Amino acid sequence: VRLGLTLALGSLLPAPSIAQDGLLDGNFADAGFQHFSPEAMSARTLAFNAVRTLPDGSLLAAGFVDRSLPIPFSEPDYRVVIAKLRPDGSPDPLFGSVRMHPGLVILDSLQVGARIQEAKSIALLAAGSVVIGGLLEAWSFGGFTMKISSSGRIDDTYGVSGIALLPFQVHDLAVDSEQRVVVAGRARHQLPISLAVVARLNGATGALDPTFAEGGMVELLEYAPDGSVLDRQGHFATVALTADDAIIAG
């Protein structure tokens, strides 16, 4: 959301751009709307979970796109999708991997066996590159971060071929003053079923930062005064950093 030119990207419904007075901005895209049609991509749903404004005023969005039935078992039901719009709301023709839909990148499977692969957050690095994080579910459990350039090119020096897989889901990202990536998310165990997670990654490689907590991550539980666990479905959905890099997650 950006005041003055607020953008909400939708899936099956058009996405309005609303000016500060609450009215659609007729100068943005098509009378205030930018719509990506999932049907044209042999999909039923295309949805964005995160939007960020880039330094040049363009917009980057990330989420997932599903596949029309039947879906081969070897392929995920949900795949990561990334879109880029120019400041005027039009798709960026220099960004994308979908020939008939400029401005869209749809990734191949990030992990074999993960039926749901979904981007949840976007963070910007000082050098102009972008880190995107998300989750892996269904027949698998975990998360990922990936680094791309503003043109959509995957940085192969990050993680393995541009993808850093993690043992926990990534729900939100932030970048600290030293360009380290702070992650909020969810880990899964037998008892309790899930734990809230905060982790810190090397911004250049995507590896867990061994100088943070224990092995780069900390799992948190909420306890009652008697020592019993209050929340067995814990997770963090968002993270923010203070001026001195203290971490606030919720």
JSON list of C-alpha atoms in Angstrom, two decimals:
[
{"chain": "A", "resi": 1, "resn": "VAL", "atom": "CA", "xyz": [0.00, 0.00, 0.00]},
{"chain": "A", "resi": 2, "resn": "ARG", "atom": "CA", "xyz": [1.39, 3.41, -0.92]},
{"chain": "A", "resi": 3, "resn": "LEU", "atom": "CA", "xyz": [-0.50, 6.55, 0.07]},
{"chain": "A", "resi": 4, "resn": "GLY", "atom": "CA", "xyz": [-1.28, 8.83, -2.83]},
{"chain": "A", "resi": 5, "resn": "LEU", "atom": "CA", "xyz": [-1.18, 5.87, -5.20]},
{"chain": "A", "resi": 6, "resn": "THR", "atom": "CA", "xyz": [-2.40, 2.86, -3.29]},
{"chain": "A", "resi": 7, "resn": "LEU", "atom": "CA", "xyz": [-2.13, -0.44, -5.12]},
{"chain": "A", "resi": 8, "resn": "ALA", "atom": "CA", "xyz": [-3.87, -3.69, -4.30]},
{"chain": "A", "resi": 9, "resn": "LEU", "atom": "CA", "xyz": [-3.17, -6.55, -6.67]},
{"chain": "A", "resi": 10, "resn": "GLY", "atom": "CA", "xyz": [-5.92, -9.15, -6.86]},
{"chain": "A", "resi": 11, "resn": "SER", "atom": "CA", "xyz": [-6.34, -12.61, -8.31]},
{"chain": "A", "resi": 12, "resn": "LEU", "atom": "CA", "xyz": [-9.77, -13.35, -9.75]},
{"chain": "A", "resi": 13, "resn": "LEU", "atom": "CA", "xyz": [-10.98, -9.77, -9.22]},
{"chain": "A", "resi": 14, "resn": "PRO", "atom": "CA", "xyz": [-9.49, -6.58, -10.66]},
{"chain": "A", "resi": 15, "resn": "ALA", "atom": "CA", "xyz": [-7.12, -4.63, -8.44]},
{"chain": "A", "resi": 16, "resn": "PRO", "atom": "CA", "xyz": [-7.95, -0.99, -7.65]},
{"chain": "A", "resi": 17, "resn": "SER", "atom": "CA", "xyz": [-5.50, 1.86, -7.29]},
{"chain": "A", "resi": 18, "resn": "ILE", "atom": "CA", "xyz": [-6.92, 4.41, -4.86]},
{"chain": "A", "resi": 19, "resn": "ALA", "atom": "CA", "xyz": [-5.76, 8.01, -4.49]},
{"chain": "A", "resi": 20, "resn": "GLN", "atom": "CA", "xyz": [-5.50, 9.81, -1.14]},
{"chain": "A", "resi": 21, "resn": "ASP", "atom": "CA", "xyz": [-9.13, 10.94, -1.39]},
{"chain": "A", "resi": 22, "resn": "GLY", "atom": "CA", "xyz": [-10.25, 7.31, -1.63]},
{"chain": "A", "resi": 23, "resn": "LEU", "atom": "CA", "xyz": [-11.19, 7.54, -5.31]},
{"chain": "A", "resi": 24, "resn": "LEU", "atom": "CA", "xyz": [-9.72, 5.36, -8.04]},
{"chain": "A", "resi": 25, "resn": "ASP", "atom": "CA", "xyz": [-6.70, 6.98, -9.66]},
{"chain": "A", "resi": 26, "resn": "GLY", "atom": "CA", "xyz": [-7.55, 7.22, -13.35]},
{"chain": "A", "resi": 27, "resn": "ASN", "atom": "CA", "xyz": [-3.88, 7.76, -14.21]},
{"chain": "A", "resi": 28, "resn": "PHE", "atom": "CA", "xyz": [-2.89, 4.36, -12.87]},
{"chain": "A", "resi": 29, "resn": "ALA", "atom": "CA", "xyz": [-3.03, 1.37, -15.28]},
{"chain": "A", "resi": 30, "resn": "ASP", "atom": "CA", "xyz": [-6.54, 0.99, -16.73]},
{"chain": "A", "resi": 31, "resn": "ALA", "atom": "CA", "xyz": [-8.69, 3.57, -14.91]},
{"chain": "A", "resi": 32, "resn": "GLY", "atom": "CA", "xyz": [-7.10, 2.61, -11.59]},
{"chain": "A", "resi": 33, "resn": "PHE", "atom": "CA", "xyz": [-7.07, -1.17, -12.13]},
{"chain": "A", "resi": 34, "resn": "GLN", "atom": "CA", "xyz": [-4.39, -3.68, -13.08]},
{"chain": "A", "resi": 35, "resn": "HIS", "atom": "CA", "xyz": [-5.65, -7.19, -13.63]},
{"chain": "A", "resi": 36, "resn": "PHE", "atom": "CA", "xyz": [-3.69, -10.36, -14.37]},
{"chain": "A", "resi": 37, "resn": "SER", "atom": "CA", "xyz": [-6.02, -13.03, -15.70]},
{"chain": "A", "resi": 38, "resn": "PRO", "atom": "CA", "xyz": [-5.29, -16.53, -14.32]},
{"chain": "A", "resi": 39, "resn": "GLU", "atom": "CA", "xyz": [-7.53, -18.15, -16.92]},
{"chain": "A", "resi": 40, "resn": "ALA", "atom": "CA", "xyz": [-5.20, -16.98, -19.66]},
{"chain": "A", "resi": 41, "resn": "MET", "atom": "CA", "xyz": [-2.39, -18.92, -17.94]},
{"chain": "A", "resi": 42, "resn": "SER", "atom": "CA", "xyz": [-4.39, -22.17, -17.60]},
{"chain": "A", "resi": 43, "resn": "ALA", "atom": "CA", "xyz": [-4.82, -21.37, -13.91]},
{"chain": "A", "resi": 44, "resn": "ARG", "atom": "CA", "xyz": [-7.78, -20.87, -11.59]},
{"chain": "A", "resi": 45, "resn": "THR", "atom": "CA", "xyz": [-6.23, -18.45, -9.11]},
{"chain": "A", "resi": 46, "resn": "LEU", "atom": "CA", "xyz": [-3.42, -15.91, -9.15]},
{"chain": "A", "resi": 47, "resn": "ALA", "atom": "CA", "xyz": [-2.92, -14.07, -5.86]},
{"chain": "A", "resi": 48, "resn": "PHE", "atom": "CA", "xyz": [-0.31, -11.70, -4.43]},
{"chain": "A", "resi": 49, "resn": "ASN", "atom": "CA", "xyz": [0.64, -11.70, -0.75]},
{"chain": "A", "resi": 50, "resn": "ALA", "atom": "CA", "xyz": [3.22, -8.89, -0.81]},
{"chain": "A", "resi": 51, "resn": "VAL", "atom": "CA", "xyz": [3.87, -5.67, -2.72]},
{"chain": "A", "resi": 52, "resn": "ARG", "atom": "CA", "xyz": [6.92, -3.39, -2.48]},
{"chain": "A", "resi": 53, "resn": "THR", "atom": "CA", "xyz": [7.83, -0.11, -4.14]},
{"chain": "A", "resi": 54, "resn": "LEU", "atom": "CA", "xyz": [11.25, -0.15, -5.81]},
{"chain": "A", "resi": 55, "resn": "PRO", "atom": "CA", "xyz": [13.57, 2.89, -5.77]},
{"chain": "A", "resi": 56, "resn": "ASP", "atom": "CA", "xyz": [12.53, 3.91, -9.32]},
{"chain": "A", "resi": 57, "resn": "GLY", "atom": "CA", "xyz": [8.83, 3.94, -8.34]},
{"chain": "A", "resi": 58, "resn": "SER", "atom": "CA", "xyz": [7.95, 0.63, -9.98]},
{"chain": "A", "resi": 59, "resn": "LEU", "atom": "CA", "xyz": [6.11, -2.03, -8.02]},
{"chain": "A", "resi": 60, "resn": "LEU", "atom": "CA", "xyz": [7.06, -5.63, -7.29]},
{"chain": "A", "resi": 61, "resn": "ALA", "atom": "CA", "xyz": [4.47, -8.18, -6.13]},
{"chain": "A", "resi": 62, "resn": "ALA", "atom": "CA", "xyz": [4.85, -11.83, -5.14]},
{"chain": "A", "resi": 63, "resn": "GLY", "atom": "CA", "xyz": [2.44, -14.64, -4.35]},
{"chain": "A", "resi": 64, "resn": "PHE", "atom": "CA", "xyz": [1.26, -17.83, -6.03]},
{"chain": "A", "resi": 65, "resn": "VAL", "atom": "CA", "xyz": [-0.51, -19.16, -9.08]},
{"chain": "A", "resi": 66, "resn": "ASP", "atom": "CA", "xyz": [-2.26, -22.53, -9.13]},
{"chain": "A", "resi": 67, "resn": "ARG", "atom": "CA", "xyz": [-2.68, -25.00, -11.98]},
{"chain": "A", "resi": 68, "resn": "SER", "atom": "CA", "xyz": [-5.85, -26.08, -13.72]},
{"chain": "A", "resi": 69, "resn": "LEU", "atom": "CA", "xyz": [-6.87, -29.68, -13.10]},
{"chain": "A", "resi": 70, "resn": "PRO", "atom": "CA", "xyz": [-5.63, -32.31, -13.65]},
{"chain": "A", "resi": 71, "resn": "ILE", "atom": "CA", "xyz": [-2.21, -31.57, -12.15]},
{"chain": "A", "resi": 72, "resn": "PRO", "atom": "CA", "xyz": [0.59, -34.14, -12.59]},
{"chain": "A", "resi": 73, "resn": "PHE", "atom": "CA", "xyz": [1.66, -35.48, -9.21]},
{"chain": "A", "resi": 74, "resn": "SER", "atom": "CA", "xyz": [5.26, -34.51, -9.94]},
{"chain": "A", "resi": 75, "resn": "GLU", "atom": "CA", "xyz": [4.30, -30.82, -10.21]},
{"chain": "A", "resi": 76, "resn": "PRO", "atom": "CA", "xyz": [3.19, -28.43, -7.43]},
{"chain": "A", "resi": 77, "resn": "ASP", "atom": "CA", "xyz": [-0.41, -27.28, -7.09]},
{"chain": "A", "resi": 78, "resn": "TYR", "atom": "CA", "xyz": [0.80, -23.76, -6.25]},
{"chain": "A", "resi": 79, "resn": "ARG", "atom": "CA", "xyz": [3.86, -22.15, -7.80]},
{"chain": "A", "resi": 80, "resn": "VAL", "atom": "CA", "xyz": [5.59, -18.90, -6.90]},
{"chain": "A", "resi": 81, "resn": "VAL", "atom": "CA", "xyz": [4.64, -15.94, -9.09]},
{"chain": "A", "resi": 82, "resn": "ILE", "atom": "CA", "xyz": [6.33, -12.52, -9.21]},
{"chain": "A", "resi": 83, "resn": "ALA", "atom": "CA", "xyz": [5.02, -9.47, -11.06]},
{"chain": "A", "resi": 84, "resn": "LYS", "atom": "CA", "xyz": [6.52, -6.08, -11.82]},
{"chain": "A", "resi": 85, "resn": "LEU", "atom": "CA", "xyz": [4.58, -2.96, -12.75]},
{"chain": "A", "resi": 86, "resn": "ARG", "atom": "CA", "xyz": [5.98, 0.32, -13.98]},
{"chain": "A", "resi": 87, "resn": "PRO", "atom": "CA", "xyz": [5.12, 3.46, -11.97]},
{"chain": "A", "resi": 88, "resn": "ASP", "atom": "CA", "xyz": [2.09, 4.08, -14.19]},
{"chain": "A", "resi": 89, "resn": "GLY", "atom": "CA", "xyz": [0.70, 0.62, -13.35]},
{"chain": "A", "resi": 90, "resn": "SER", "atom": "CA", "xyz": [1.45, -1.05, -16.67]},
{"chain": "A", "resi": 91, "resn": "PRO", "atom": "CA", "xyz": [3.29, -4.41, -16.69]},
{"chain": "A", "resi": 92, "resn": "ASP", "atom": "CA", "xyz": [7.05, -4.04, -17.17]},
{"chain": "A", "resi": 93, "resn": "PRO", "atom": "CA", "xyz": [7.75, -5.62, -20.60]},
{"chain": "A", "resi": 94, "resn": "LEU", "atom": "CA", "xyz": [11.40, -6.23, -19.67]},
{"chain": "A", "resi": 95, "resn": "PHE", "atom": "CA", "xyz": [10.45, -8.36, -16.65]},
{"chain": "A", "resi": 96, "resn": "GLY", "atom": "CA", "xyz": [9.01, -11.82, -16.98]},
{"chain": "A", "resi": 97, "resn": "SER", "atom": "CA", "xyz": [9.17, -15.41, -18.15]},
{"chain": "A", "resi": 98, "resn": "VAL", "atom": "CA", "xyz": [5.58, -15.82, -19.38]},
{"chain": "A", "resi": 99, "resn": "ARG", "atom": "CA", "xyz": [5.68, -15.07, -23.10]},
{"chain": "A", "resi": 100, "resn": "MET", "atom": "CA", "xyz": [2.05, -13.99, -23.43]},
{"chain": "A", "resi": 101, "resn": "HIS", "atom": "CA", "xyz": [2.06, -12.01, -20.17]},
{"chain": "A", "resi": 102, "resn": "PRO", "atom": "CA", "xyz": [4.85, -9.44, -19.86]},
{"chain": "A", "resi": 103, "resn": "GLY", "atom": "CA", "xyz": [5.70, -8.47, -16.31]},
{"chain": "A", "resi": 104, "resn": "LEU", "atom": "CA", "xyz": [5.16, -11.94, -14.83]},
{"chain": "A", "resi": 105, "resn": "VAL", "atom": "CA", "xyz": [7.65, -14.57, -13.66]},
{"chain": "A", "resi": 106, "resn": "ILE", "atom": "CA", "xyz": [6.30, -18.02, -12.73]},
{"chain": "A", "resi": 107, "resn": "LEU", "atom": "CA", "xyz": [8.92, -20.24, -11.11]},
{"chain": "A", "resi": 108, "resn": "ASP", "atom": "CA", "xyz": [9.37, -23.94, -11.64]},
{"chain": "A", "resi": 109, "resn": "SER", "atom": "CA", "xyz": [9.20, -26.21, -8.61]},
{"chain": "A", "resi": 110, "resn": "LEU", "atom": "CA", "xyz": [11.52, -25.08, -5.80]},
{"chain": "A", "resi": 111, "resn": "GLN", "atom": "CA", "xyz": [11.47, -28.43, -3.96]},
{"chain": "A", "resi": 112, "resn": "VAL", "atom": "CA", "xyz": [10.41, -31.85, -5.16]},
{"chain": "A", "resi": 113, "resn": "GLY", "atom": "CA", "xyz": [7.34, -33.07, -3.28]},
{"chain": "A", "resi": 114, "resn": "ALA", "atom": "CA", "xyz": [6.15, -29.67, -2.03]},
{"chain": "A", "resi": 115, "resn": "ARG", "atom": "CA", "xyz": [2.66, -29.31, -3.50]},
{"chain": "A", "resi": 116, "resn": "ILE", "atom": "CA", "xyz": [2.21, -25.75, -2.20]},
{"chain": "A", "resi": 117, "resn": "GLN", "atom": "CA", "xyz": [4.97, -23.26, -2.98]},
{"chain": "A", "resi": 118, "resn": "GLU", "atom": "CA", "xyz": [3.96, -19.71, -2.12]},
{"chain": "A", "resi": 119, "resn": "ALA", "atom": "CA", "xyz": [5.79, -16.38, -1.79]},
{"chain": "A", "resi": 120, "resn": "LYS", "atom": "CA", "xyz": [4.79, -14.41, 1.32]},
{"chain": "A", "resi": 121, "resn": "SER", "atom": "CA", "xyz": [7.15, -11.44, 1.64]},
{"chain": "A", "resi": 122, "resn": "ILE", "atom": "CA", "xyz": [9.53, -9.12, -0.22]},
{"chain": "A", "resi": 123, "resn": "ALA", "atom": "CA", "xyz": [12.52, -7.22, 1.18]},
{"chain": "A", "resi": 124, "resn": "LEU", "atom": "CA", "xyz": [14.83, -4.78, -0.60]},
{"chain": "A", "resi": 125, "resn": "LEU", "atom": "CA", "xyz": [18.62, -4.83, -0.29]},
{"chain": "A", "resi": 126, "resn": "ALA", "atom": "CA", "xyz": [20.78, -1.72, -0.57]},
{"chain": "A", "resi": 127, "resn": "ALA", "atom": "CA", "xyz": [22.49, -2.87, -3.77]},
{"chain": "A", "resi": 128, "resn": "GLY", "atom": "CA", "xyz": [19.15, -2.89, -5.64]},
{"chain": "A", "resi": 129, "resn": "SER", "atom": "CA", "xyz": [18.51, -6.62, -5.48]},
{"chain": "A", "resi": 130, "resn": "VAL", "atom": "CA", "xyz": [15.40, -8.15, -3.91]},
{"chain": "A", "resi": 131, "resn": "VAL", "atom": "CA", "xyz": [14.93, -11.03, -1.46]},
{"chain": "A", "resi": 132, "resn": "ILE", "atom": "CA", "xyz": [11.66, -12.94, -1.61]},
{"chain": "A", "resi": 133, "resn": "GLY", "atom": "CA", "xyz": [10.62, -15.46, 1.05]},
{"chain": "A", "resi": 134, "resn": "GLY", "atom": "CA", "xyz": [7.83, -17.95, 1.37]},
{"chain": "A", "resi": 135, "resn": "LEU", "atom": "CA", "xyz": [6.61, -21.37, 2.42]},
{"chain": "A", "resi": 136, "resn": "LEU", "atom": "CA", "xyz": [6.58, -24.97, 1.24]},
{"chain": "A", "resi": 137, "resn": "GLU", "atom": "CA", "xyz": [3.74, -27.27, 2.30]},
{"chain": "A", "resi": 138, "resn": "ALA", "atom": "CA", "xyz": [1.83, -30.47, 1.48]},
{"chain": "A", "resi": 139, "resn": "TRP", "atom": "CA", "xyz": [4.02, -33.61, 1.34]},
{"chain": "A", "resi": 140, "resn": "SER", "atom": "CA", "xyz": [6.82, -31.35, 2.53]},
{"chain": "A", "resi": 141, "resn": "PHE", "atom": "CA", "xyz": [7.31, -28.59, 5.10]},
{"chain": "A", "resi": 142, "resn": "GLY", "atom": "CA", "xyz": [9.72, -25.70, 5.14]},
{"chain": "A", "resi": 143, "resn": "GLY", "atom": "CA", "xyz": [10.44, -22.38, 3.57]},
{"chain": "A", "resi": 144, "resn": "PHE", "atom": "CA", "xyz": [12.70, -20.57, 1.18]},
{"chain": "A", "resi": 145, "resn": "THR", "atom": "CA", "xyz": [14.32, -17.28, 0.34]},
{"chain": "A", "resi": 146, "resn": "MET", "atom": "CA", "xyz": [15.56, -16.28, -3.09]},
{"chain": "A", "resi": 147, "resn": "LYS", "atom": "CA", "xyz": [17.36, -13.27, -4.48]},
{"chain": "A", "resi": 148, "resn": "ILE", "atom": "CA", "xyz": [16.51, -11.62, -7.77]},
{"chain": "A", "resi": 149, "resn": "SER", "atom": "CA", "xyz": [17.58, -8.46, -9.56]},
{"chain": "A", "resi": 150, "resn": "SER", "atom": "CA", "xyz": [15.10, -5.70, -10.35]},
{"chain": "A", "resi": 151, "resn": "SER", "atom": "CA", "xyz": [14.90, -7.18, -13.87]},
{"chain": "A", "resi": 152, "resn": "GLY", "atom": "CA", "xyz": [13.78, -10.55, -12.51]},
{"chain": "A", "resi": 153, "resn": "ARG", "atom": "CA", "xyz": [17.05, -12.42, -12.99]},
{"chain": "A", "resi": 154, "resn": "ILE", "atom": "CA", "xyz": [17.74, -14.98, -10.24]},
{"chain": "A", "resi": 155, "resn": "ASP", "atom": "CA", "xyz": [21.06, -14.49, -8.45]},
{"chain": "A", "resi": 156, "resn": "ASP", "atom": "CA", "xyz": [22.77, -17.89, -8.79]},
{"chain": "A", "resi": 157, "resn": "THR", "atom": "CA", "xyz": [25.34, -16.99, -6.14]},
{"chain": "A", "resi": 158, "resn": "TYR", "atom": "CA", "xyz": [22.60, -16.98, -3.48]},
{"chain": "A", "resi": 159, "resn": "GLY", "atom": "CA", "xyz": [21.74, -20.30, -1.84]},
{"chain": "A", "resi": 160, "resn": "VAL", "atom": "CA", "xyz": [21.79, -23.13, -4.37]},
{"chain": "A", "resi": 161, "resn": "SER", "atom": "CA", "xyz": [21.12, -21.80, -7.87]},
{"chain": "A", "resi": 162, "resn": "GLY", "atom": "CA", "xyz": [19.46, -18.76, -6.35]},
{"chain": "A", "resi": 163, "resn": "ILE", "atom": "CA", "xyz": [17.22, -20.57, -3.84]},
{"chain": "A", "resi": 164, "resn": "ALA", "atom": "CA", "xyz": [18.00, -21.01, -0.12]},
{"chain": "A", "resi": 165, "resn": "LEU", "atom": "CA", "xyz": [15.80, -23.71, 1.45]},
{"chain": "A", "resi": 166, "resn": "LEU", "atom": "CA", "xyz": [15.04, -23.46, 5.17]},
{"chain": "A", "resi": 167, "resn": "PRO", "atom": "CA", "xyz": [13.62, -25.91, 7.77]},
{"chain": "A", "resi": 168, "resn": "PHE", "atom": "CA", "xyz": [10.85, -23.46, 8.70]},
{"chain": "A", "resi": 169, "resn": "GLN", "atom": "CA", "xyz": [8.26, -21.43, 6.83]},
{"chain": "A", "resi": 170, "resn": "VAL", "atom": "CA", "xyz": [9.01, -17.80, 5.97]},
{"chain": "A", "resi": 171, "resn": "HIS", "atom": "CA", "xyz": [6.08, -15.43, 6.57]},
{"chain": "A", "resi": 172, "resn": "ASP", "atom": "CA", "xyz": [7.84, -12.06, 6.61]},
{"chain": "A", "resi": 173, "resn": "LEU", "atom": "CA", "xyz": [11.25, -10.49, 5.94]},
{"chain": "A", "resi": 174, "resn": "ALA", "atom": "CA", "xyz": [13.19, -7.41, 6.97]},
{"chain": "A", "resi": 175, "resn": "VAL", "atom": "CA", "xyz": [16.71, -6.20, 6.22]},
{"chain": "A", "resi": 176, "resn": "ASP", "atom": "CA", "xyz": [18.90, -4.76, 8.98]},
{"chain": "A", "resi": 177, "resn": "SER", "atom": "CA", "xyz": [21.57, -2.05, 8.81]},
{"chain": "A", "resi": 178, "resn": "GLU", "atom": "CA", "xyz": [24.25, -4.64, 7.94]},
{"chain": "A", "resi": 179, "resn": "GLN", "atom": "CA", "xyz": [22.16, -6.07, 5.08]},
{"chain": "A", "resi": 180, "resn": "ARG", "atom": "CA", "xyz": [21.34, -9.25, 6.96]},
{"chain": "A", "resi": 181, "resn": "VAL", "atom": "CA", "xyz": [17.90, -10.70, 6.31]},
{"chain": "A", "resi": 182, "resn": "VAL", "atom": "CA", "xyz": [15.68, -11.19, 9.37]},
{"chain": "A", "resi": 183, "resn": "VAL", "atom": "CA", "xyz": [12.93, -13.79, 9.03]},
{"chain": "A", "resi": 184, "resn": "ALA", "atom": "CA", "xyz": [9.70, -14.36, 10.94]},
{"chain": "A", "resi": 185, "resn": "GLY", "atom": "CA", "xyz": [7.80, -17.59, 10.44]},
{"chain": "A", "resi": 186, "resn": "ARG", "atom": "CA", "xyz": [6.74, -20.98, 11.71]},
{"chain": "A", "resi": 187, "resn": "ALA", "atom": "CA", "xyz": [8.47, -24.27, 12.53]},
{"chain": "A", "resi": 188, "resn": "ARG", "atom": "CA", "xyz": [6.68, -27.58, 12.90]},
{"chain": "A", "resi": 189, "resn": "HIS", "atom": "CA", "xyz": [7.27, -30.19, 15.61]},
{"chain": "A", "resi": 190, "resn": "GLN", "atom": "CA", "xyz": [5.37, -33.08, 17.16]},
{"chain": "A", "resi": 191, "resn": "LEU", "atom": "CA", "xyz": [4.53, -31.32, 20.45]},
{"chain": "A", "resi": 192, "resn": "PRO", "atom": "CA", "xyz": [3.83, -28.44, 20.34]},
{"chain": "A", "resi": 193, "resn": "ILE", "atom": "CA", "xyz": [2.56, -28.70, 16.79]},
{"chain": "A", "resi": 194, "resn": "SER", "atom": "CA", "xyz": [4.19, -25.47, 15.63]},
{"chain": "A", "resi": 195, "resn": "LEU", "atom": "CA", "xyz": [6.51, -22.82, 17.04]},
{"chain": "A", "resi": 196, "resn": "ALA", "atom": "CA", "xyz": [7.05, -19.16, 16.25]},
{"chain": "A", "resi": 197, "resn": "VAL", "atom": "CA", "xyz": [10.45, -18.62, 14.64]},
{"chain": "A", "resi": 198, "resn": "VAL", "atom": "CA", "xyz": [12.81, -15.69, 14.24]},
{"chain": "A", "resi": 199, "resn": "ALA", "atom": "CA", "xyz": [15.96, -16.23, 12.19]},
{"chain": "A", "resi": 200, "resn": "ARG", "atom": "CA", "xyz": [18.71, -14.18, 10.63]},
{"chain": "A", "resi": 201, "resn": "LEU", "atom": "CA", "xyz": [20.31, -14.93, 7.27]},
{"chain": "A", "resi": 202, "resn": "ASN", "atom": "CA", "xyz": [23.44, -13.83, 5.50]},
{"chain": "A", "resi": 203, "resn": "GLY", "atom": "CA", "xyz": [22.12, -11.36, 2.92]},
{"chain": "A", "resi": 204, "resn": "ALA", "atom": "CA", "xyz": [24.70, -12.39, 0.34]},
{"chain": "A", "resi": 205, "resn": "THR", "atom": "CA", "xyz": [24.34, -16.18, 0.53]},
{"chain": "A", "resi": 206, "resn": "GLY", "atom": "CA", "xyz": [21.00, -16.92, 2.25]},
{"chain": "A", "resi": 207, "resn": "ALA", "atom": "CA", "xyz": [22.71, -19.10, 4.87]},
{"chain": "A", "resi": 208, "resn": "LEU", "atom": "CA", "xyz": [21.62, -19.00, 8.51]},
{"chain": "A", "resi": 209, "resn": "ASP", "atom": "CA", "xyz": [23.77, -16.55, 10.49]},
{"chain": "A", "resi": 210, "resn": "PRO", "atom": "CA", "xyz": [25.66, -18.61, 13.12]},
{"chain": "A", "resi": 211, "resn": "THR", "atom": "CA", "xyz": [26.23, -15.49, 15.25]},
{"chain": "A", "resi": 212, "resn": "PHE", "atom": "CA", "xyz": [22.49, -15.12, 15.85]},
{"chain": "A", "resi": 213, "resn": "ALA", "atom": "CA", "xyz": [20.83, -17.11, 18.68]},
{"chain": "A", "resi": 214, "resn": "GLU", "atom": "CA", "xyz": [21.52, -20.85, 18.30]},
{"chain": "A", "resi": 215, "resn": "GLY", "atom": "CA", "xyz": [22.56, -21.75, 14.78]},
{"chain": "A", "resi": 216, "resn": "GLY", "atom": "CA", "xyz": [20.93, -18.66, 13.30]},
{"chain": "A", "resi": 217, "resn": "MET", "atom": "CA", "xyz": [17.39, -19.13, 14.60]},
{"chain": "A", "resi": 218, "resn": "VAL", "atom": "CA", "xyz": [15.32, -19.09, 17.76]},
{"chain": "A", "resi": 219, "resn": "GLU", "atom": "CA", "xyz": [12.00, -20.90, 18.36]},
{"chain": "A", "resi": 220, "resn": "LEU", "atom": "CA", "xyz": [9.60, -19.27, 20.79]},
{"chain": "A", "resi": 221, "resn": "LEU", "atom": "CA", "xyz": [6.80, -20.61, 22.98]},
{"chain": "A", "resi": 222, "resn": "GLU", "atom": "CA", "xyz": [4.21, -18.89, 25.15]},
{"chain": "A", "resi": 223, "resn": "TYR", "atom": "CA", "xyz": [4.11, -20.32, 28.68]},
{"chain": "A", "resi": 224, "resn": "ALA", "atom": "CA", "xyz": [1.59, -20.02, 31.50]},
{"chain": "A", "resi": 225, "resn": "PRO", "atom": "CA", "xyz": [2.78, -19.10, 35.04]},
{"chain": "A", "resi": 226, "resn": "ASP", "atom": "CA", "xyz": [2.70, -22.81, 35.98]},
{"chain": "A", "resi": 227, "resn": "GLY", "atom": "CA", "xyz": [5.10, -23.63, 33.16]},
{"chain": "A", "resi": 228, "resn": "SER", "atom": "CA", "xyz": [2.57, -25.22, 30.81]},
{"chain": "A", "resi": 229, "resn": "VAL", "atom": "CA", "xyz": [2.49, -24.27, 27.13]},
{"chain": "A", "resi": 230, "resn": "LEU", "atom": "CA", "xyz": [-0.32, -21.85, 26.29]},
{"chain": "A", "resi": 231, "resn": "ASP", "atom": "CA", "xyz": [-0.09, -21.89, 22.49]},
{"chain": "A", "resi": 232, "resn": "ARG", "atom": "CA", "xyz": [0.61, -25.06, 20.53]},
{"chain": "A", "resi": 233, "resn": "GLN", "atom": "CA", "xyz": [-0.06, -23.40, 17.18]},
{"chain": "A", "resi": 234, "resn": "GLY", "atom": "CA", "xyz": [2.50, -20.61, 17.41]},
{"chain": "A", "resi": 235, "resn": "HIS", "atom": "CA", "xyz": [3.83, -18.63, 14.49]},
{"chain": "A", "resi": 236, "resn": "PHE", "atom": "CA", "xyz": [5.01, -15.14, 13.59]},
{"chain": "A", "resi": 237, "resn": "ALA", "atom": "CA", "xyz": [3.32, -13.42, 10.65]},
{"chain": "A", "resi": 238, "resn": "THR", "atom": "CA", "xyz": [5.25, -10.15, 10.59]},
{"chain": "A", "resi": 239, "resn": "VAL", "atom": "CA", "xyz": [8.59, -8.66, 11.58]},
{"chain": "A", "resi": 240, "resn": "ALA", "atom": "CA", "xyz": [9.97, -5.13, 11.92]},
{"chain": "A", "resi": 241, "resn": "LEU", "atom": "CA", "xyz": [13.31, -3.65, 12.98]},
{"chain": "A", "resi": 242, "resn": "THR", "atom": "CA", "xyz": [14.02, -0.62, 15.17]},
{"chain": "A", "resi": 243, "resn": "ALA", "atom": "CA", "xyz": [16.69, 1.96, 14.36]},
{"chain": "A", "resi": 244, "resn": "ASP", "atom": "CA", "xyz": [19.28, -0.07, 16.31]},
{"chain": "A", "resi": 245, "resn": "ASP", "atom": "CA", "xyz": [18.28, -3.38, 14.61]},
{"chain": "A", "resi": 246, "resn": "ALA", "atom": "CA", "xyz": [16.26, -4.71, 17.53]},
{"chain": "A", "resi": 247, "resn": "ILE", "atom": "CA", "xyz": [13.69, -7.22, 16.23]},
{"chain": "A", "resi": 248, "resn": "ILE", "atom": "CA", "xyz": [9.94, -6.93, 16.78]},
{"chain": "A", "resi": 249, "resn": "ALA", "atom": "CA", "xyz": [7.87, -9.92, 15.62]},
{"chain": "A", "resi": 250, "resn": "GLY", "atom": "CA", "xyz": [4.20, -10.74, 15.99]}
]
